[in-house]
CSV table of C-alpha atoms and ligand atoms in Angstrom, one decimal:
chain,number,residue,atom,x,y,z
B,1,UNK,CA,0.5,3.2,-24.5
B,2,UNK,CA,-0.6,4.5,-28.0
B,3,UNK,CA,-3.5,6.9,-28.4
B,4,UNK,CA,-5.3,4.6,-30.6
B,5,UNK,CA,-5.1,1.7,-28.0
B,6,UNK,CA,-6.4,4.1,-25.4
B,7,UNK,CA,-9.5,5.0,-27.6
B,8,UNK,CA,-10.2,1.3,-28.1
B,9,UNK,CA,-9.9,0.7,-24.3
B,10,UNK,CA,-12.3,3.6,-23.5
B,11,UNK,CA,-15.0,1.9,-25.7
B,12,UNK,CA,-14.3,-1.6,-24.3
B,13,UNK,CA,-14.7,-0.9,-20.6
B,14,UNK,CA,-17.4,0.7,-18.4
B,15,UNK,CA,-14.8,2.4,-16.0
B,16,UNK,CA,-12.9,5.6,-16.4
B,17,UNK,CA,-9.7,6.3,-18.4
B,18,UNK,CA,-7.7,9.2,-17.2
B,19,UNK,CA,-5.1,10.4,-19.7
B,20,UNK,CA,-1.9,12.0,-18.5
B,21,UNK,CA,-3.3,12.0,-14.8
B,22,UNK,CA,-0.9,13.5,-12.1
B,23,UNK,CA,0.0,10.7,-9.9
B,24,UNK,CA,0.9,13.2,-7.1
B,25,UNK,CA,-2.9,13.4,-6.6
B,26,UNK,CA,-3.0,9.6,-5.9
B,27,UNK,CA,0.0,9.3,-3.5
B,28,UNK,CA,0.2,9.9,0.2
B,29,UNK,CA,3.6,11.8,-0.5
B,30,UNK,CA,1.8,14.2,-3.0
B,31,UNK,CA,4.7,13.3,-5.2
B,32,UNK,CA,4.8,11.8,-8.8
B,33,UNK,CA,4.5,12.8,-12.5
B,34,UNK,CA,1.9,11.8,-15.0
B,35,UNK,CA,0.5,8.4,-16.1
B,36,UNK,CA,-2.5,7.1,-18.0
B,37,UNK,CA,-4.9,5.6,-15.3
B,38,UNK,CA,-7.7,3.3,-15.8
B,39,UNK,CA,-10.4,2.7,-13.0
B,40,UNK,CA,-12.3,-0.6,-13.8
B,41,UNK,CA,-15.9,-0.3,-12.8
B,42,UNK,CA,-16.2,-4.0,-11.5
B,43,UNK,CA,-14.4,-7.3,-11.6
B,44,UNK,CA,-15.6,-8.1,-15.0
B,45,UNK,CA,-14.2,-4.8,-16.4
B,46,UNK,CA,-11.0,-5.7,-14.8
B,47,UNK,CA,-11.0,-9.1,-16.5
B,48,UNK,CA,-11.8,-7.4,-19.9
B,49,UNK,CA,-9.0,-4.9,-19.3
B,50,UNK,CA,-6.3,-7.7,-18.4
B,51,UNK,CA,-7.2,-9.6,-21.7
B,52,UNK,CA,-7.0,-6.5,-23.6
B,53,UNK,CA,-3.6,-5.8,-22.1
B,54,UNK,CA,-2.3,-9.2,-22.5
B,55,UNK,CA,-3.2,-9.5,-26.1
B,56,UNK,CA,-1.4,-6.2,-27.0
B,57,UNK,CA,1.5,-6.8,-24.6
B,58,UNK,CA,0.9,-3.6,-22.8
B,59,UNK,CA,2.6,-3.2,-19.5
B,60,UNK,CA,0.6,-2.1,-16.3
B,61,UNK,CA,1.1,-1.4,-12.6
B,62,UNK,CA,-1.5,-1.5,-9.8
B,63,UNK,CA,-2.3,1.5,-7.5
B,64,UNK,CA,-3.8,0.7,-4.2
B,65,UNK,CA,-4.4,3.6,-1.9
B,66,UNK,CA,-0.9,5.2,-2.7
B,67,UNK,CA,0.3,5.1,0.8
B,68,UNK,CA,3.6,3.2,0.3
B,69,UNK,CA,4.5,4.6,-3.1
B,70,UNK,CA,7.3,7.1,-4.2
B,71,UNK,CA,6.5,7.7,-7.9
B,72,UNK,CA,9.1,9.2,-10.2
B,73,UNK,CA,8.9,12.9,-11.1
B,74,UNK,CA,8.6,11.7,-14.8
B,75,UNK,CA,5.6,9.6,-13.9
B,76,UNK,CA,5.4,6.2,-15.5
B,77,UNK,CA,4.8,5.0,-19.0
B,78,UNK,CA,2.9,1.8,-17.9
B,79,UNK,CA,-0.8,1.8,-17.7
B,80,UNK,CA,-1.8,2.3,-14.0
B,81,UNK,CA,-4.8,0.3,-12.9
B,82,UNK,CA,-6.6,1.8,-9.8
B,83,UNK,CA,-9.0,-0.4,-8.1
B,84,UNK,CA,-11.0,2.3,-6.1
B,85,UNK,CA,-14.4,1.1,-7.6
B,86,UNK,CA,-13.9,-2.5,-6.3
B,87,UNK,CA,-14.5,-1.6,-2.7
B,88,UNK,CA,-17.4,-3.8,-1.6
B,89,UNK,CA,-17.2,-5.0,2.1
B,90,UNK,CA,-19.6,-7.9,3.0
B,91,UNK,CA,-20.2,-9.1,6.6
B,92,UNK,CA,-22.5,-12.0,7.2
B,93,UNK,CA,-22.1,-13.4,10.7
B,94,UNK,CA,-18.5,-14.1,11.2
B,95,UNK,CA,-17.8,-14.1,7.4
B,96,UNK,CA,-15.9,-11.1,6.3
B,97,UNK,CA,-15.1,-10.4,2.6
B,98,UNK,CA,-13.6,-7.3,1.3
B,99,UNK,CA,-12.8,-6.2,-2.3
B,100,UNK,CA,-9.2,-5.1,-2.9
B,101,UNK,CA,-9.9,-1.4,-3.3
B,102,UNK,CA,-11.8,-1.2,0.2
B,103,UNK,CA,-10.1,0.9,2.6
B,104,UNK,CA,-8.4,-1.0,5.5
B,105,UNK,CA,-9.4,1.4,8.2
B,106,UNK,CA,-13.1,1.3,7.0
B,107,UNK,CA,-12.9,-2.6,6.9
B,108,UNK,CA,-11.5,-2.5,10.5
B,109,UNK,CA,-14.2,-0.2,11.9
B,110,UNK,CA,-17.1,-2.1,10.1
B,111,UNK,CA,-15.8,-5.4,11.5
B,112,UNK,CA,-15.5,-3.9,14.9
B,113,UNK,CA,-19.0,-2.6,14.7
B,114,UNK,CA,-20.1,-6.2,13.9
B,115,UNK,CA,-18.3,-7.3,17.1
B,116,UNK,CA,-15.6,-9.1,15.2
B,117,UNK,CA,-12.0,-8.7,16.6
B,118,UNK,CA,-8.7,-9.1,14.7
B,119,UNK,CA,-8.3,-6.0,12.7
B,120,UNK,CA,-7.9,-3.5,15.6
B,121,UNK,CA,-4.3,-3.0,14.6
B,122,UNK,CA,-5.3,-1.7,11.2
B,123,UNK,CA,-7.4,1.2,12.2
B,124,UNK,CA,-4.6,3.8,11.5
B,125,UNK,CA,-3.0,2.2,8.5
B,126,UNK,CA,-4.2,4.0,5.4
B,127,UNK,CA,-3.9,1.1,3.0
B,128,UNK,CA,-6.4,-0.5,0.5
B,129,UNK,CA,-7.1,-4.1,1.3
B,130,UNK,CA,-5.0,-5.3,-1.7
B,131,UNK,CA,-2.1,-3.2,-0.8
B,132,UNK,CA,-2.2,-4.4,2.7
B,133,UNK,CA,-2.0,-7.9,1.6
B,134,UNK,CA,0.9,-7.4,-0.8
B,135,UNK,CA,2.8,-5.7,2.0
B,136,UNK,CA,1.6,-7.7,5.0
B,137,UNK,CA,0.9,-4.4,6.7
B,138,UNK,CA,1.1,-4.6,10.4
B,139,UNK,CA,1.3,-2.6,13.6
B,140,UNK,CA,1.2,-3.1,17.4
B,141,UNK,CA,1.7,-6.7,17.3
B,142,UNK,CA,-0.9,-7.5,14.5
B,143,UNK,CA,-0.5,-8.0,10.8
B,144,UNK,CA,-2.6,-9.2,7.8
B,145,UNK,CA,-1.0,-12.5,7.7
B,146,UNK,CA,-2.7,-13.3,11.1
B,147,UNK,CA,-6.3,-12.6,9.8
B,148,UNK,CA,-6.4,-13.4,6.1
B,149,UNK,CA,-8.0,-16.7,5.2
B,150,UNK,CA,-8.3,-16.4,1.4
B,151,UNK,CA,-7.2,-14.2,-1.3
B,152,UNK,CA,-8.7,-14.0,-4.8
B,153,UNK,CA,-6.8,-12.6,-7.8
B,154,UNK,CA,-7.1,-12.0,-11.5
B,155,UNK,CA,-4.2,-13.3,-13.6
B,156,UNK,CA,-2.5,-11.5,-16.5
B,157,UNK,CA,-4.8,-13.3,-19.0
B,158,UNK,CA,-7.8,-12.3,-17.1
B,159,UNK,CA,-8.7,-15.6,-15.2
B,160,UNK,CA,-9.6,-15.8,-11.7
B,161,UNK,CA,-7.5,-17.6,-9.1
B,162,UNK,CA,-7.8,-18.2,-5.4
B,163,UNK,CA,-5.1,-18.7,-2.6
B,164,UNK,CA,-5.3,-19.8,1.0
B,165,UNK,CA,-3.0,-18.2,3.7
B,166,UNK,CA,-0.5,-21.1,3.5
B,167,UNK,CA,0.1,-20.5,-0.4
B,168,UNK,CA,0.9,-16.8,0.4
B,169,UNK,CA,4.2,-17.0,2.1
B,170,UNK,CA,3.7,-14.0,4.5
B,171,UNK,CA,6.6,-12.6,6.3
B,172,UNK,CA,7.5,-9.2,7.7
B,173,UNK,CA,6.3,-6.8,5.1
B,174,UNK,CA,6.4,-9.3,2.4
B,175,UNK,CA,4.1,-11.8,0.6
B,176,UNK,CA,4.1,-14.2,-2.4
B,177,UNK,CA,2.2,-11.4,-4.4
B,178,UNK,CA,5.2,-9.0,-4.3
B,179,UNK,CA,6.9,-11.0,-7.1
B,180,UNK,CA,3.6,-11.7,-9.0
B,181,UNK,CA,2.0,-10.1,-11.9
B,182,UNK,CA,-1.5,-11.0,-10.5
B,183,UNK,CA,-3.9,-8.4,-9.3
B,184,UNK,CA,-5.5,-9.0,-5.9
B,185,UNK,CA,-9.3,-8.4,-6.2
B,186,UNK,CA,-10.7,-9.6,-2.8
B,187,UNK,CA,-10.0,-11.4,0.4
B,188,UNK,CA,-11.8,-13.3,3.1
B,189,UNK,CA,-10.8,-12.6,6.6
B,190,UNK,CA,-10.9,-14.9,9.6
B,191,UNK,CA,-11.9,-12.7,12.6
B,192,UNK,CA,-13.3,-13.8,16.1
B,193,UNK,CA,-16.5,-12.8,18.0
B,194,UNK,CA,-15.7,-10.3,20.8
B,195,UNK,CA,-17.1,-7.3,22.7
B,196,UNK,CA,-17.7,-4.3,20.4
B,197,UNK,CA,-16.7,-1.8,23.2
B,198,UNK,CA,-13.5,-3.4,23.9
B,199,UNK,CA,-12.6,-3.6,20.1
B,200,UNK,CA,-13.3,0.2,19.8
B,201,UNK,CA,-11.2,0.9,22.9
B,202,UNK,CA,-8.3,-1.1,21.5
B,203,UNK,CA,-8.5,0.8,18.1
B,204,UNK,CA,-8.6,4.1,19.9
B,205,UNK,CA,-5.7,3.1,22.0
B,206,UNK,CA,-3.7,2.4,18.9
B,207,UNK,CA,-4.8,5.6,17.1
B,208,UNK,CA,-3.6,7.7,20.1
B,209,UNK,CA,-0.3,5.9,20.2
B,210,UNK,CA,0.2,6.5,16.5
B,211,UNK,CA,-0.9,10.2,16.6
B,212,UNK,CA,1.7,10.6,19.5
B,213,UNK,CA,4.6,9.1,17.6
B,214,UNK,CA,4.1,9.6,13.8
B,215,UNK,CA,4.0,12.8,11.8
B,216,UNK,CA,0.5,12.4,10.4
B,217,UNK,CA,-0.1,16.0,9.5
B,218,UNK,CA,2.4,16.1,6.6
B,219,UNK,CA,2.5,14.1,3.4
B,220,UNK,CA,4.6,11.0,3.9
B,221,UNK,CA,4.6,7.3,2.8
B,222,UNK,CA,4.8,5.6,6.3
B,223,UNK,CA,8.0,4.2,7.4
B,224,UNK,CA,10.7,4.5,4.6
B,225,UNK,CA,13.0,1.7,5.9
B,226,UNK,CA,12.2,-1.8,7.0
B,227,UNK,CA,13.2,-2.5,10.6
B,228,UNK,CA,16.4,-4.5,10.9
B,229,UNK,CA,15.9,-7.8,12.9
B,230,UNK,CA,15.2,-6.9,16.5
B,231,UNK,CA,15.7,-3.2,16.1
B,232,UNK,CA,14.1,-0.1,14.8
B,233,UNK,CA,15.1,1.9,11.8
B,234,UNK,CA,13.7,5.0,13.3
B,235,UNK,CA,15.9,4.5,16.5
B,236,UNK,CA,19.0,3.9,14.4
B,237,UNK,CA,18.3,7.0,12.4
B,238,UNK,CA,17.6,9.1,15.4
B,239,UNK,CA,20.8,8.1,17.2
B,240,UNK,CA,22.8,8.8,14.2
B,241,UNK,CA,21.5,12.3,14.3
B,242,UNK,CA,19.4,12.1,11.1
B,243,UNK,CA,16.2,13.9,12.4
B,244,UNK,CA,15.8,17.2,10.4
B,245,UNK,CA,18.0,16.2,7.6
B,246,UNK,CA,16.8,17.9,4.4
B,247,UNK,CA,17.0,17.7,0.7
B,248,UNK,CA,14.9,20.4,-1.0
B,249,UNK,CA,11.5,20.0,0.5
B,250,UNK,CA,12.0,16.4,1.8
B,251,UNK,CA,12.8,16.1,5.4
B,252,UNK,CA,13.4,13.5,8.0
B,253,UNK,CA,10.7,13.9,10.5
B,254,UNK,CA,11.7,15.4,13.9
B,255,UNK,CA,8.7,13.3,15.3
B,256,UNK,CA,9.7,9.9,14.1
B,257,UNK,CA,13.0,9.5,12.2
B,258,UNK,CA,11.7,6.6,9.9
B,259,UNK,CA,9.3,9.0,8.2
B,260,UNK,CA,10.3,11.3,5.4
B,261,UNK,CA,7.9,14.2,5.2
B,262,UNK,CA,7.0,16.4,2.2
B,263,UNK,CA,7.2,20.0,3.8
B,264,UNK,CA,6.1,21.7,0.6
B,265,UNK,CA,6.9,20.8,-2.9
B,266,UNK,CA,9.4,18.0,-2.4
B,267,UNK,CA,10.2,16.0,-5.6
B,268,UNK,CA,10.9,12.2,-5.9
B,269,UNK,CA,14.6,13.0,-6.7
B,270,UNK,CA,14.8,15.0,-3.4
B,271,UNK,CA,13.4,12.1,-1.5
B,272,UNK,CA,15.7,9.5,-3.3
B,273,UNK,CA,18.7,11.7,-2.4
B,274,UNK,CA,17.7,12.0,1.2
B,275,UNK,CA,17.1,8.2,1.3
B,276,UNK,CA,20.6,7.6,0.2
B,277,UNK,CA,22.1,10.2,2.7
B,278,UNK,CA,20.2,8.6,5.5
B,279,UNK,CA,21.5,5.1,4.5
B,280,UNK,CA,25.0,6.3,4.4
B,281,UNK,CA,24.6,8.0,7.8
B,282,UNK,CA,23.3,5.0,9.5
B,283,UNK,CA,25.8,2.8,8.1
B,284,UNK,CA,28.7,5.0,9.2
B,285,UNK,CA,27.1,5.3,12.6
B,286,UNK,CA,26.1,1.7,13.3
B,287,UNK,CA,27.2,-0.4,10.5
B,288,UNK,CA,23.5,-1.3,9.7
B,289,UNK,CA,22.5,-1.3,6.0
B,290,UNK,CA,18.8,-0.2,5.9
B,291,UNK,CA,16.5,-1.5,3.4
B,292,UNK,CA,13.6,0.5,1.7
B,293,UNK,CA,10.1,-0.5,2.6
B,294,UNK,CA,8.5,2.1,0.3
B,295,UNK,CA,8.0,0.9,-3.2
B,296,UNK,CA,9.6,3.0,-6.0
B,297,UNK,CA,8.0,3.5,-9.2
B,298,UNK,CA,10.6,4.6,-11.7
B,299,UNK,CA,9.6,5.8,-15.0
F,301,FAD,P1,0.1,1.3,-2.6
F,301,FAD,O1,1.0,2.2,-1.9
F,301,FAD,O2,-0.9,1.9,-3.6
F,301,FAD,O3,0.8,0.2,-3.3
F,301,FAD,C1,1.9,-0.5,-2.7
F,301,FAD,C2,2.3,-1.7,-3.6
F,301,FAD,O4,1.3,-2.8,-3.7
F,301,FAD,C3,2.5,-1.2,-5.1
F,301,FAD,O5,3.5,-2.1,-5.6
F,301,FAD,C4,1.3,-1.7,-5.8
F,301,FAD,O6,1.3,-2.1,-7.2
F,301,FAD,C5,0.8,-2.9,-5.1
F,301,FAD,N1,-0.7,-3.2,-5.0
F,301,FAD,C6,-1.7,-2.4,-4.3
F,301,FAD,N2,-2.8,-3.0,-4.4
F,301,FAD,C7,-2.6,-4.1,-5.2
F,301,FAD,C8,-3.5,-5.1,-5.8
F,301,FAD,N3,-4.8,-5.1,-5.4
F,301,FAD,N4,-3.0,-6.0,-6.4
F,301,FAD,C9,-1.7,-6.0,-6.7
F,301,FAD,N5,-0.8,-5.2,-6.4
F,301,FAD,C10,-1.3,-4.2,-5.6
F,301,FAD,N6,2.3,0.1,6.8
F,301,FAD,C11,2.3,-0.8,7.8
F,301,FAD,O7,2.5,-2.0,7.5
F,301,FAD,N7,2.0,-0.5,9.2
F,301,FAD,C12,1.7,0.7,9.5
F,301,FAD,O8,1.5,1.0,10.8
F,301,FAD,C13,1.7,1.8,8.5
F,301,FAD,N8,1.5,3.1,8.8
F,301,FAD,C14,1.4,4.0,7.9
F,301,FAD,C15,1.0,5.4,8.2
F,301,FAD,C16,1.1,6.3,7.2
F,301,FAD,C17,0.7,7.7,7.7
F,301,FAD,C18,1.3,5.9,5.9
F,301,FAD,C19,1.2,7.1,4.8
F,301,FAD,C20,1.6,4.7,5.6
F,301,FAD,C21,1.7,3.7,6.5
F,301,FAD,N9,2.1,2.4,6.2
F,301,FAD,C22,2.1,1.4,7.2
F,301,FAD,C23,2.5,2.0,4.8
F,301,FAD,C24,1.3,1.6,3.9
F,301,FAD,O9,0.1,2.2,4.4
F,301,FAD,C25,1.3,0.2,3.7
F,301,FAD,O10,2.4,-0.3,3.1
F,301,FAD,C26,0.0,-0.4,2.9
F,301,FAD,O11,0.0,-1.6,2.9
F,301,FAD,C27,0.1,0.1,1.5
F,301,FAD,O12,-1.1,-0.2,0.8
F,301,FAD,P2,-1.8,0.7,-0.4
F,301,FAD,O13,-3.1,0.2,-0.8
F,301,FAD,O14,-1.7,2.3,-0.1
F,301,FAD,O15,-0.8,0.3,-1.6
F,302,EPU,N1,12.4,5.5,18.2
F,302,EPU,C1,13.3,6.6,18.4
F,302,EPU,N2,13.3,7.6,17.5
F,302,EPU,C2,12.6,7.8,16.5
F,302,EPU,C3,11.5,6.7,16.2
F,302,EPU,C4,11.5,5.7,17.0
F,302,EPU,O1,14.2,6.4,19.2
F,302,EPU,O2,12.7,8.8,15.8
F,302,EPU,C5,12.4,4.3,18.9
F,302,EPU,C6,11.1,4.4,19.8
F,302,EPU,O3,11.2,5.2,20.9
F,302,EPU,C7,11.0,3.0,20.2
F,302,EPU,C8,11.3,2.3,19.0
F,302,EPU,O4,12.2,3.2,18.2
F,302,EPU,O5,11.6,2.6,21.3
F,302,EPU,C9,10.3,1.8,18.0
F,302,EPU,O6,9.6,2.9,17.5
F,302,EPU,P1,8.0,2.7,17.3
F,302,EPU,O7,7.2,2.0,18.4
F,302,EPU,O8,7.6,4.1,16.7
F,302,EPU,O9,7.9,1.6,16.2
F,302,EPU,P2,8.8,1.4,14.7
F,302,EPU,O10,9.5,0.2,14.8
F,302,EPU,O11,9.5,2.7,14.3
F,302,EPU,C10,7.0,0.0,13.6
F,302,EPU,C11,6.4,-0.1,12.2
F,302,EPU,C12,5.3,1.0,11.9
F,302,EPU,C13,4.2,0.7,12.8
F,302,EPU,C14,4.7,0.8,14.2
F,302,EPU,C15,3.7,0.5,15.4
F,302,EPU,C16,8.2,-0.7,10.6
F,302,EPU,C17,9.3,-0.3,9.7
F,302,EPU,N3,7.6,0.3,11.2
F,302,EPU,O12,7.5,1.3,13.7
F,302,EPU,O13,4.8,0.7,10.6
F,302,EPU,O14,3.1,1.7,12.7
F,302,EPU,O15,5.8,0.0,14.4
F,302,EPU,O16,3.6,-0.8,15.5
F,302,EPU,O17,8.0,-1.9,10.8
F,302,EPU,C18,5.1,1.2,8.3
F,302,EPU,O18,5.6,0.1,8.1
F,302,EPU,O19,5.1,2.1,7.3
F,302,EPU,C19,4.9,1.8,9.6
F,302,EPU,C20,4.6,3.1,9.9
């Protein structure tokens, strides 16, 4: 994006515009080069921004909480839109509405405190609400598809649109929004009244299981590969002898083989090379072709 357009944009919107911002700061992997990042202050700001980008044919990408992203070492030339200021959570009786930039574990905890059940599975998933919907994030038998009632978006021209669950075509780690240019701005959830203490216990049980099986103390982007039908990518990598494989500072976790951890200053190219090596290893060992779950932002 040209310097002049960035100046115009700065004067147009209320939110922040960060020039040549290191995306490594925004990703759970702690990897990624620079990009210009805009943080709309509210929904109206986002609409103005979309119209501005559309009129000038400027490409953009959306950043949620950065927990499923591998960003190229060269960064990206597209403008990055970060929704962190759109983070309102509204709970009135059984009606729960969350803005896309709200953190999923915060939403899960607040819903639990309001004695609403359905998001217990989400307590340890470090997603934004928007990122969780796109990916149909899930764990321990639950997923977003089971609890979303309505999703609101802003289109490329800055118009508001609304979807019900049936329109979204949720499946395992997939949704209609993956192939769409729209930006998710909010969602309404269908939760059920339940006992607060039981909800809290369930969340704690899931968090304990997660801590025991996942490498949460090193930078990572969650599971790297999708699970093949009726199997686990982690198990397949493990039995093929993949644990501990390394390229630079990117390593297949010793704790869970479907996690690649950044043990120091891993680069995106280290991780990509390791991903290819792991795919080859598993294919040669069991004939299964693993497919990435992490989203790759190439420059
Ligand atoms: P990001 O990583 O920021 O973005 C992912 C994609 O969504 C990008 O393409 C981005 O452009 C797009 N996007 C984000 N927000 C929007 C929006 N508002 N509108 C349009 N597009 C948008 N996942 C699971 O499913 N289950 C788990 O148990 C789980 N455990 C994890 C544990 C750890 C320690 C980590 C680091 C990750 C884990 N993940 C898990 C992966 C990750 O949290 C999910 O994929 C999550 O849904 C990503 O959300 P995000 O907001 O971080 O999205
Ligand atoms: N396993 C191994 N070795 C390993 C890892 C796992 O043998 O290194 C075995 C386990 O012993 C178990 C089986 O594989 O028998 C499944 O492992 P686990 O329960 O850890 O679940 P998973 O299938 O590896 C999935 C999701 C996770 C989610 C957990 C909990 C995918 C790709 N992964 O992992 O989601 O947290 O279930 O429900 O669907 C993510 O998507 O990023 C993610 C972390």
